[in-house]
XYZ file of C-alpha atoms in Angstrom:
733
model
C 0.000 0.000 0.000
C 2.835 2.400 -0.793
C 1.739 6.056 -1.169
C 3.613 9.183 -2.213
C 1.956 11.441 0.355
C 0.642 10.680 3.839
C -1.872 13.193 5.212
C -2.877 13.238 8.856
C -4.571 15.305 11.548
C -2.957 14.868 14.992
C -5.050 14.272 18.134
C -7.651 15.571 18.900
C -10.457 17.358 17.048
C -14.005 15.985 16.887
C -15.297 12.594 17.935
C -18.263 12.512 15.565
C -16.829 13.510 12.210
C -13.430 14.024 10.550
C -11.893 17.460 10.505
C -12.097 18.176 6.756
C -8.662 19.635 5.934
C -6.996 16.418 4.775
C -10.105 15.450 2.792
C -9.941 18.803 0.975
C -6.238 18.327 0.235
C -6.720 14.726 -0.903
C -9.501 15.871 -3.234
C -7.128 18.429 -4.758
C -4.270 15.918 -5.052
C -6.630 13.648 -6.986
C -6.962 16.343 -9.650
C -3.162 16.307 -9.976
C -2.962 12.495 -9.972
C -0.779 12.560 -6.852
C -1.230 9.381 -4.853
C -2.024 9.955 -1.179
C -3.307 8.317 1.984
C -5.019 10.106 4.870
C -5.797 9.320 8.487
C -7.422 10.981 11.466
C -4.947 9.953 14.132
C -7.149 11.370 16.869
C -10.155 9.087 16.393
C -7.881 6.056 16.170
C -6.239 6.953 19.488
C -9.671 7.448 21.087
C -10.863 4.054 19.855
C -7.732 2.375 21.191
C -8.006 4.137 24.538
C -11.755 3.743 25.065
C -11.938 0.002 24.577
C -12.177 -2.674 27.235
C -8.551 -3.630 26.582
C -7.356 -0.025 26.488
C -9.209 1.070 29.617
C -8.093 -1.980 31.552
C -4.512 -0.944 30.760
C -5.302 2.608 31.926
C -6.516 1.341 35.308
C -3.417 -0.855 35.716
C -1.123 2.034 34.787
C -2.805 4.388 37.270
C -2.459 1.797 40.033
C 1.239 1.267 39.222
C 1.804 5.043 39.332
C 0.015 5.302 42.681
C -1.903 8.266 41.230
C -5.495 7.374 42.198
C -5.817 10.040 44.857
C -9.061 11.984 44.452
C -12.350 10.682 45.834
C -13.929 10.689 42.368
C -11.061 8.690 40.833
C -11.096 6.235 43.685
C -14.800 5.649 43.079
C -14.213 5.072 39.344
C -11.361 2.673 40.062
C -13.473 0.764 42.581
C -16.149 0.387 39.882
C -13.617 -0.373 37.127
C -15.151 -3.723 36.195
C -18.533 -2.022 35.776
C -16.922 0.560 33.491
C -14.962 -1.952 31.426
C -17.746 -4.509 30.888
C -20.152 -2.331 28.817
C -17.482 -0.086 27.236
C -17.126 -1.834 23.861
C -20.912 -1.978 23.486
C -21.204 1.698 24.466
C -18.729 2.648 21.727
C -20.588 0.496 19.172
C -23.834 2.200 20.165
C -22.320 5.674 19.772
C -21.008 4.595 16.360
C -24.569 3.781 15.313
C -24.069 0.008 15.188
C -25.953 -1.090 18.286
C -29.233 0.880 18.435
C -31.181 -1.569 20.612
C -28.620 -1.062 23.374
C -30.241 2.335 24.017
C -33.004 0.755 26.074
C -30.485 -0.965 28.328
C -28.446 2.219 28.771
C -31.568 4.109 29.858
C -32.539 1.627 32.561
C -31.808 2.523 36.154
C -28.595 1.224 37.683
C -27.080 -0.026 34.414
C -24.221 2.440 33.961
C -21.869 3.237 36.836
C -22.143 6.897 37.784
C -19.469 9.252 39.040
C -19.142 13.040 39.124
C -20.374 13.704 35.559
C -23.759 12.291 36.552
C -24.184 14.839 39.352
C -26.101 17.082 36.943
C -28.454 14.274 35.957
C -31.216 15.091 38.412
C -31.199 18.714 37.271
C -31.624 17.581 33.661
C -34.072 14.722 34.127
C -36.917 16.942 32.953
C -35.081 17.606 29.694
C -35.249 13.975 28.621
C -38.964 14.462 28.045
C -37.945 16.447 24.966
C -35.474 13.791 23.832
C -36.100 10.442 22.205
C -34.736 7.314 23.818
C -31.756 7.230 21.418
C -30.745 10.789 22.360
C -31.229 10.125 26.063
C -29.029 7.042 25.785
C -26.380 9.022 23.872
C -26.382 11.655 26.589
C -25.988 9.060 29.346
C -23.270 7.252 27.381
C -21.495 10.580 26.912
C -21.507 11.185 30.674
C -20.134 7.645 31.104
C -17.208 8.397 28.755
C -16.618 11.772 30.415
C -16.278 10.015 33.780
C -13.533 7.866 32.260
C -11.952 10.947 30.696
C -11.855 12.609 34.121
C -10.051 9.534 35.477
C -7.454 9.748 32.689
C -6.861 13.463 33.324
C -6.672 12.972 37.087
C -4.541 9.835 37.218
C -2.779 9.216 33.893
C -2.295 12.299 31.676
C -3.465 15.777 32.670
C -3.069 17.004 29.080
C -5.881 14.769 27.824
C -9.144 16.119 26.401
C -11.625 14.617 23.934
C -11.183 17.461 21.437
C -7.713 18.739 22.344
C -4.393 17.600 23.791
C -1.888 19.757 25.676
C -3.734 22.829 24.438
C -2.104 25.046 27.058
C 1.322 24.451 25.479
C 0.092 25.626 22.080
C -1.970 28.654 23.054
C -0.392 32.072 22.574
C 3.092 30.611 22.722
C 5.045 33.710 21.674
C 8.178 31.735 22.506
C 8.791 28.130 21.474
C 10.654 27.430 24.728
C 7.875 25.880 26.812
C 6.608 23.690 23.992
C 10.138 22.683 22.988
C 10.978 21.737 26.565
C 7.755 19.733 26.798
C 8.781 17.803 23.707
C 12.085 16.842 25.383
C 10.244 15.128 28.250
C 9.564 11.368 28.306
C 6.618 10.194 26.252
C 3.259 10.475 27.989
C 0.825 7.572 28.152
C -1.233 9.110 25.323
C 1.946 9.771 23.315
C 2.821 6.092 23.412
C -0.565 5.039 22.041
C -0.452 7.772 19.401
C 3.016 6.907 18.119
C 2.367 3.168 18.088
C -0.605 3.651 15.768
C 1.298 6.134 13.611
C 4.282 3.794 13.286
C 2.133 0.932 11.995
C 0.489 3.125 9.363
C 3.748 4.640 8.152
C 5.262 1.182 7.744
C 2.234 0.206 5.642
C 2.249 3.308 3.409
C 5.978 4.168 3.161
C 5.403 7.761 2.021
C 8.002 10.201 0.760
C 6.189 13.274 2.091
C 4.027 13.638 5.198
C 1.467 16.441 5.302
C 0.246 17.367 8.770
C -2.775 19.630 9.255
C -2.789 21.428 12.608
C -6.145 23.189 12.905
C -6.009 24.300 16.549
C -3.565 24.889 19.431
C -4.870 21.655 20.953
C -3.364 19.684 18.059
C 0.057 21.277 18.073
C 1.850 19.307 20.781
C 0.660 15.931 19.463
C 1.520 17.013 15.942
C 5.075 17.989 16.797
C 5.494 14.912 18.999
C 4.472 12.823 15.974
C 6.937 14.681 13.766
C 9.695 14.202 16.318
C 9.031 10.455 16.213
C 9.050 10.430 12.409
C 12.357 12.307 12.250
C 13.956 9.776 14.598
C 12.574 6.583 13.090
C 11.844 7.535 9.463
C 14.550 10.153 8.792
C 14.222 10.080 5.000
C 10.594 11.237 5.021
C 10.027 14.972 4.591
C 7.281 16.709 6.601
C 5.078 19.673 5.664
C 2.776 21.393 8.137
C -0.270 23.529 7.367
C -3.720 24.252 8.727
C -5.539 26.792 10.838
C -2.891 27.071 13.555
C 0.073 28.053 11.365
C -2.222 30.198 9.183
C -3.153 32.421 12.126
C -0.318 31.943 14.620
C 2.952 31.381 12.753
C 3.089 34.421 10.495
C 6.031 35.880 12.470
C 8.012 32.669 12.882
C 11.716 33.047 13.671
C 12.708 30.101 15.864
C 14.788 27.643 13.822
C 14.174 24.855 16.346
C 10.732 24.308 14.819
C 12.533 22.816 11.823
C 13.887 20.015 13.959
C 10.352 18.658 13.596
C 9.160 19.784 10.141
C 10.723 20.707 6.826
C 8.065 23.010 5.395
C 5.316 25.185 6.896
C 2.696 26.264 4.369
C 0.323 29.172 4.990
C -3.229 29.941 3.864
C -4.778 28.027 0.935
C -2.752 24.851 0.889
C -3.284 23.560 -2.632
C -0.571 25.378 -4.583
C 1.969 25.542 -1.712
C 1.646 21.791 -1.195
C 1.783 21.039 -4.926
C 5.116 22.870 -5.167
C 6.490 21.155 -2.048
C 5.379 17.754 -3.365
C 6.950 18.432 -6.759
C 10.240 19.266 -5.064
C 10.222 16.244 -2.718
C 8.943 13.677 -5.225
C 10.634 14.833 -8.414
C 13.686 16.974 -7.656
C 14.821 16.408 -4.029
C 18.505 17.002 -4.768
C 17.915 20.553 -5.990
C 19.323 23.159 -3.559
C 16.430 24.552 -1.546
C 17.642 28.087 -2.284
C 16.784 27.501 -5.941
C 13.278 26.055 -5.395
C 10.156 28.103 -6.062
C 7.629 27.982 -3.214
C 4.290 29.596 -2.417
C 3.775 31.052 1.095
C 6.121 28.485 2.643
C 8.596 28.668 5.512
C 11.787 26.647 5.120
C 15.129 26.547 6.892
C 17.681 28.104 4.558
C 21.275 28.355 5.729
C 20.054 27.679 9.286
C 17.735 30.702 9.112
C 13.935 30.561 9.015
C 13.051 31.881 5.581
C 9.646 32.758 4.170
C 9.527 31.942 0.467
C 6.824 33.211 -1.860
C 8.858 33.324 -5.039
C 6.726 31.414 -7.535
C 4.901 33.257 -10.285
C 2.043 30.755 -10.152
C -1.341 31.955 -8.916
C -3.535 30.158 -6.391
C -6.193 27.827 -7.740
C -9.737 29.068 -8.117
C -12.323 27.215 -6.046
C -13.691 25.598 -9.204
C -10.342 23.856 -9.726
C -9.596 22.438 -6.258
C -11.713 19.313 -6.631
C -14.232 17.622 -4.366
C -13.164 16.631 -0.837
C -12.243 12.949 -0.696
C -13.004 11.114 2.558
C -11.592 7.763 1.477
C -9.201 5.992 3.905
C -10.904 7.605 6.917
C -12.803 5.309 9.285
C -16.170 6.905 8.606
C -18.183 4.189 10.340
C -16.038 4.415 13.495
C -16.727 8.000 14.565
C -18.547 8.487 17.859
C -21.696 10.616 18.149
C -22.046 12.152 21.590
C -24.590 14.489 23.184
C -23.024 16.641 25.884
C -26.009 18.956 26.429
C -29.682 18.027 26.213
C -30.349 20.638 23.531
C -31.024 19.565 19.920
C -29.297 22.564 18.318
C -26.257 22.440 20.590
C -25.736 18.750 19.871
C -25.175 19.254 16.123
C -21.454 19.852 16.703
C -20.986 16.502 18.406
C -23.796 14.252 17.157
C -23.892 12.754 13.672
C -21.428 12.351 10.821
C -21.366 15.417 8.582
C -19.772 15.812 5.178
C -18.076 19.209 5.311
C -18.067 21.620 2.404
C -17.582 25.351 1.882
C -19.963 27.523 -0.128
C -17.448 30.332 -0.488
C -13.813 30.994 0.297
C -13.481 33.886 2.726
C -16.210 36.133 4.097
C -18.520 38.219 1.913
C -18.894 40.792 4.735
C -15.270 40.954 5.881
C -15.633 43.949 8.219
C -16.033 42.681 11.801
C -13.387 44.417 13.874
C -12.669 41.443 16.171
C -12.023 39.104 13.225
C -8.771 38.305 11.374
C -10.018 40.103 8.257
C -6.480 41.013 7.176
C -5.695 37.340 6.509
C -6.407 35.669 3.191
C -8.716 33.011 4.590
C -11.154 35.818 5.498
C -10.341 38.638 3.081
C -10.217 36.765 -0.240
C -13.877 36.144 -0.992
C -14.639 33.666 -3.776
C -18.013 31.901 -3.940
C -18.497 28.503 -5.563
C -21.254 28.194 -8.175
C -24.395 26.507 -6.825
C -24.406 23.779 -9.474
C -20.762 22.921 -8.647
C -21.577 22.766 -4.928
C -24.509 20.435 -5.450
C -22.393 18.310 -7.810
C -19.901 17.955 -4.957
C -22.690 17.092 -2.535
C -23.835 14.282 -4.822
C -20.279 12.996 -5.214
C -19.845 12.897 -1.431
C -23.171 11.122 -0.964
C -21.991 8.477 -3.405
C -18.611 8.129 -1.678
C -19.639 8.267 1.993
C -23.271 7.152 1.979
C -24.021 10.158 4.211
C -26.585 12.805 3.245
C -25.761 15.278 6.015
C -23.693 18.377 5.188
C -22.113 21.046 7.348
C -21.075 24.076 5.294
C -18.173 25.441 7.319
C -18.182 28.981 5.902
C -17.115 32.028 7.855
C -20.548 33.370 6.867
C -22.529 31.787 4.051
C -23.878 34.405 1.607
C -27.719 34.552 1.493
C -27.835 34.808 -2.319
C -25.663 31.714 -2.716
C -27.657 29.845 -0.063
C -30.770 30.629 -2.096
C -29.164 29.323 -5.287
C -27.952 26.149 -3.556
C -31.422 25.536 -2.104
C -33.038 25.983 -5.532
C -30.495 23.626 -7.111
C -31.152 20.971 -4.444
C -34.907 21.249 -5.044
C -34.448 21.253 -8.808
C -32.543 17.943 -8.587
C -35.119 16.547 -6.130
C -32.380 15.627 -3.638
C -33.065 14.664 -0.036
C -30.271 16.092 2.100
C -29.796 17.638 5.536
C -27.554 20.654 5.945
C -26.586 23.549 8.217
C -24.161 26.434 8.119
C -22.884 29.644 9.687
C -24.419 32.997 8.680
C -24.722 36.701 9.455
C -28.139 37.628 10.825
C -28.751 40.045 8.003
C -32.004 41.437 6.631
C -31.883 39.406 3.412
C -32.990 36.344 5.373
C -36.664 37.023 4.805
C -39.358 34.647 5.963
C -39.798 33.345 2.412
C -36.074 32.710 1.954
C -36.018 30.831 5.258
C -38.958 28.680 4.095
C -37.037 27.899 0.894
C -33.906 26.932 2.834
C -35.958 24.668 5.086
C -37.582 22.968 2.082
C -34.118 22.205 0.664
C -33.025 20.445 3.864
C -31.549 23.227 6.011
C -32.161 22.339 9.659
C -30.040 24.892 11.529
C -27.926 28.028 11.285
C -25.371 29.547 13.622
C -24.455 33.202 13.629
C -22.885 35.934 15.701
C -25.117 38.246 17.666
C -21.864 38.963 19.531
C -22.730 41.801 21.941
C -26.457 42.481 22.151
C -25.893 46.233 22.159
C -26.498 48.477 19.159
C -23.636 50.791 20.186
C -21.169 47.930 20.333
C -22.529 46.218 17.219
C -21.806 49.461 15.356
C -18.296 49.591 16.839
C -17.783 45.964 15.804
C -19.040 46.919 12.307
C -21.318 43.900 12.335
C -23.816 45.545 10.010
C -26.832 44.448 12.065
C -28.916 45.708 14.975
C -30.397 43.696 17.852
C -33.884 44.336 16.449
C -32.840 43.040 13.043
C -31.251 39.946 14.585
C -34.517 39.243 16.420
C -36.541 39.533 13.218
C -34.188 37.257 11.291
C -33.998 34.613 14.017
C -37.806 34.712 14.188
C -37.948 34.068 10.435
C -35.670 31.057 10.759
C -37.455 29.659 13.798
C -40.924 29.995 12.279
C -39.625 28.132 9.226
C -38.513 25.231 11.425
C -34.788 26.036 11.292
C -32.943 25.987 14.625
C -30.751 28.967 15.552
C -27.499 29.071 17.524
C -26.038 32.429 18.493
C -22.433 33.251 19.297
C -22.380 35.772 22.154
C -19.472 37.953 23.253
C -18.574 39.886 26.374
C -15.579 42.024 27.237
C -15.349 43.870 23.911
C -13.203 47.020 24.248
C -15.085 49.917 25.901
C -17.935 47.583 26.947
C -19.358 48.712 30.289
C -20.795 46.563 33.063
C -24.215 48.003 32.253
C -23.884 46.899 28.624
C -22.924 43.380 29.707
C -26.023 43.091 31.894
C -28.245 44.628 29.219
C -26.807 42.174 26.693
C -27.732 39.317 29.024
C -31.286 40.689 29.315
C -31.578 40.877 25.511
C -30.372 37.288 25.335
C -32.893 36.202 27.984
C -35.735 37.737 25.992
C -34.594 36.105 22.737
C -34.571 32.688 24.390
C -37.855 33.240 26.235
C -39.574 34.083 22.948
C -38.122 30.880 21.487
C -36.465 32.591 18.524
C -32.978 31.417 19.533
C -32.537 27.836 20.687
C -28.848 27.633 21.519
C -25.916 29.900 22.263
C -22.378 30.169 23.558
C -20.713 33.022 25.453
C -17.065 33.688 24.752
C -14.888 36.440 26.116
C -13.418 38.868 23.589
C -9.918 37.878 22.537
C -7.602 40.422 20.958
C -5.916 38.950 17.881
C -2.931 40.427 16.110
C -4.520 40.330 12.659
C -7.875 41.958 13.491
C -8.686 45.667 13.060
C -8.727 46.033 16.856
C -5.333 44.323 17.096
C -3.817 46.465 14.356
C -5.358 49.755 15.566
C -5.435 49.343 19.338
C -5.508 53.078 20.153
C -8.763 53.513 18.214
C -10.466 51.067 20.573
C -9.010 52.156 23.905
C -6.824 49.067 24.155
C -3.267 48.839 25.475
C -1.609 45.645 24.170
C 1.001 43.841 26.241
C 3.477 43.244 23.439
C 6.154 40.592 23.698
C 9.032 39.546 21.498
C 7.659 37.106 18.930
C 9.761 34.155 17.793
C 7.026 31.527 17.476
C 3.235 32.026 17.660
C 1.570 35.408 17.359
C -2.204 35.716 17.408
C -3.847 36.139 20.811
C -2.531 39.311 22.444
C -2.871 40.110 26.137
C -4.204 43.625 26.691
C -5.629 46.147 29.120
C -8.988 47.756 28.353
C -9.343 51.486 29.019
C -12.419 50.774 31.145
C -10.344 48.831 33.666
C -13.181 46.297 34.058
C -12.279 42.698 34.890
C -14.676 40.958 32.497
C -13.586 37.527 33.725
C -15.868 37.852 36.735
C -18.968 37.702 34.514
C -18.026 34.408 32.892
C -19.671 31.986 35.302
C -22.935 33.920 35.626
C -23.308 34.407 31.888
C -22.655 30.747 31.117
C -24.845 29.461 33.951
C -27.795 31.606 32.883
C -27.374 30.580 29.239
C -27.269 26.900 30.166
C -30.633 27.308 31.862
C -32.119 29.388 29.047
C -31.134 26.695 26.549
C -33.186 24.239 28.554
C -36.185 26.518 28.763
C -35.933 27.546 32.413
C -34.770 30.476 34.515
C -36.585 33.192 32.580
C -38.445 34.430 35.669
C -35.318 34.714 37.787
C -33.802 38.150 38.268
C -30.471 38.599 36.529
C -28.875 39.230 39.916
C -29.483 35.593 40.880
C -26.971 34.385 38.280
C -24.092 36.290 39.917
C -22.530 36.116 43.373
C -21.670 39.821 43.355
C -23.843 42.887 42.930
C -24.737 43.916 39.398
C -26.743 46.902 38.133
C -30.364 46.464 37.115
C -30.951 46.176 33.399
C -32.055 49.258 31.497
C -33.760 47.174 28.805
C -37.558 47.249 28.757
C -39.095 43.842 29.601
C -40.734 43.505 26.151
C -38.007 45.162 24.086
C -37.466 42.213 21.738
C -41.164 41.388 21.412
C -41.943 45.008 20.528
C -39.150 44.983 17.949
C -40.655 41.955 16.233
C -43.813 43.953 15.558
C -42.046 46.845 13.838
C -41.553 45.285 10.417
C -43.120 47.532 7.799
C -44.788 46.586 4.533
C -42.265 46.103 1.725
C -43.511 46.148 -1.877
C -42.395 43.273 -4.089
C -39.487 44.087 -6.381
C -40.197 43.461 -10.101
C -37.174 41.135 -10.410
C -38.098 39.017 -7.365
C -38.260 35.313 -8.168
C -41.550 33.522 -7.495
C -41.519 29.826 -6.584
C -44.218 27.411 -5.450
C -43.179 24.557 -3.149
C -46.592 22.986 -2.631
C -48.653 20.446 -4.574
C -51.022 21.322 -7.381
C -54.656 21.337 -6.250
C -57.501 18.919 -6.758
C -60.077 20.752 -8.862
C -63.827 20.937 -8.433
C -66.319 23.238 -10.115
C -69.499 25.004 -9.069
C -71.397 28.177 -9.862
C -72.184 31.292 -7.905
C -75.108 33.537 -8.716
C -74.369 37.240 -8.655
C -77.055 39.732 -9.647
C -78.997 36.937 -11.308
C -76.030 35.766 -13.366
C -74.458 32.340 -12.836
C -70.689 32.601 -12.739
C -68.563 29.431 -13.013
C -66.080 28.948 -10.134
C -63.313 26.501 -9.375
C -62.951 24.820 -6.009
C -59.195 24.339 -5.533
C -58.275 21.944 -2.715
C -54.595 21.934 -1.754
C -53.034 19.095 0.244
C -49.649 19.779 1.820
C -47.620 17.530 4.126
C -49.283 18.736 7.302
C -52.535 20.429 6.298
C -55.174 20.954 3.629
C -56.865 24.163 2.574
C -59.314 25.371 -0.055
C -59.444 28.369 -2.373
C -62.450 29.408 -4.438
C -61.825 31.515 -7.553
C -63.698 32.427 -10.713
C -63.010 29.780 -13.331
C -60.799 31.924 -15.562
C -58.689 33.172 -12.657
C -58.504 29.678 -11.174
C -57.252 28.145 -14.429
C -54.716 30.954 -14.810
C -53.465 30.363 -11.262
C -53.109 26.592 -11.810
C -51.072 27.209 -14.968
C -48.789 29.635 -13.110
C -48.291 27.314 -10.135
C -47.205 24.554 -12.483
C -44.730 26.867 -14.200
C -43.066 28.094 -10.990
C -42.364 24.761 -9.307
C -38.698 24.193 -8.352
C -38.029 21.798 -11.234
C -38.929 24.502 -13.768
C -37.335 27.825 -14.652
C -38.583 30.404 -12.179
C -40.619 33.430 -13.203
C -40.129 36.942 -11.867
C -42.906 38.907 -10.250
C -42.773 41.257 -13.241
C -43.465 38.353 -15.628
C -46.356 37.052 -13.528
C -47.752 40.569 -13.171
C -47.682 41.067 -16.949
C -49.313 37.677 -17.577
C -52.122 38.451 -15.130
C -52.741 42.041 -16.185
C -52.933 41.127 -19.866
C -56.163 39.296 -18.992
C -57.615 40.595 -15.752
C -56.405 44.114 -14.991
C -54.320 45.244 -12.011
C -52.757 42.343 -10.119
C -52.605 44.054 -6.703
C -56.198 43.301 -5.564
C -55.718 39.661 -6.579
C -52.169 39.261 -5.191
C -53.106 40.677 -1.789
C -56.475 38.913 -1.564
C -57.231 36.529 1.317
C -57.042 33.590 -1.131
C -53.527 34.487 -2.223
C -52.452 35.273 1.341
C -53.506 31.719 2.220
C -51.421 30.395 -0.656
C -48.497 32.651 0.355
C -48.486 31.021 3.785
C -48.478 27.553 2.224
C -45.546 27.465 -0.160
C -45.887 30.376 -2.597
C -42.641 32.257 -1.997
C -41.227 35.584 -3.136
C -37.427 35.546 -3.267
């Protein structure tokens, strides 16, 4: 099974689905006929560790180390046989291979319970909203988290399901701490990781290894893997890319990094990797000083050198190919439910094919975001027909019909085109993505997205303060966000909101008012899930590059390794950390539909000011939408079924007038419209023309067709009959 290139993601990212970077690269390499193999090292380590054999070894190791000290760990060790016995079946169940086991998991006294189950009584009411499969997944997740706590407490304190030794990789301006950590003896997790990696490298015998490091929590394991490769497979060259180097290593100076890797590629990886691969595979004896590279760090004459000396241009999105998930253990990923909230669980439950609608961000203005970097600033959408082609190719390859579009912010116009293309091809798919809560998400567009298979969106409300939203340059207001989230929710699409606190110049009053806005949004049911994060100053954001404009004093350090997160002092002098627990605790309750009647003070253990937000601020804002006339170029589409037709007559002023009785049957309801025969026949003809499988008409075209026979369309279009049809699948886009 010899391969030219070996692509891997080091531990750990997600349990339920592969991180897509290597699949994207493999898809591109296919277009260049470069042979490659990929693996998700993280999921393979998890499967080795969380098996009856692996966990038995963990317990023996902890006993030998005399490290079982805490009361919780002692309890888990005492119950070790009860943890080991069902473990393999639990993993099979979470992989979707053992569904009937759910009933056993949900019975009382089946799973051993340690500290992670302490919250169970508080959440018991939530299971009423969950099916038995979801309840069992949640209980099985708590079971695995108990074992994870034991590993952290007794075996390896760096361990985490979605990260490893993250602290060593975060904001490491100097390489010293990480380098010193890599000189220490192998950890327990290291040994498992390297054993699996060794076997796969011996099978594939690559000439070039490509390592994607998406997050700080992958960096230590990645470099530990590279260290092992350099010692035991010294002839193999190693290239590193991914989200971490793209954002953090743009000021790299420390030559010691090249003890572990040979090349570090930045931003879009296709062309940089193609040039590296061409050098390694076809011309390895050429002096590196003479090689053309694209956005690539190398060690040249013992000095870290950034080379961007090729005349070749990056590939357009049309030319990068379809992600290829072959080689990955797609049926082995583990779906977990950490929180009993259907929207929140999307990140951890289910296997999603990941695609991108557009490179970069179409808005590209948010002042907290790294908009100076290419992955944000270079906006290039993919044509809808190409995207849906790729969806069909992935369905054929993976057998999965679920898609997560991992855009910075998916453009509404492109989402509309993708939805129409899905409906035109009569595909059944499930998809979700990240958006801006902008005004173009009308109720009709949301209905269209839902009909195409969209089940959820996530977007940044950030700070629920119009002053701060303007300072952020978000391009939205709180009122507008409420209207848009209402449109999504009423269409049956779940909404997750990213929430921020501690933005420069934010006052305590604004933090509390933001919490009150959030409470009202959840109480009205127009947001179903959320996550608070504290503002982080990044070097490549407008705030980071223009700190004086935002009242921020950065604590600058000498940079020889990573440079992204910057410590700073806010001109307000407020310690925003103190709000973290109260904000997160209140949100946790709101997500589960409780706590709305509690005063905001009850979420904090220190005195806070009363909110200045009126108690019905959001509800009042939802009623402010004004009438908007239909634009002539608006597309008209009908998603419903054609009616069953009956006929009758009405007598008006002694004259019998023929009428049609149009009975419409949709998935969940039936309704009837009565129209004069000529108007009824005209309407039926139009509805047939504007179904998704046909070319859509504009409002101007429909208006002309109607008025050529009946006069002004307005009385007809805004009649109660048409309003009924408008609420049952007749959409204006």
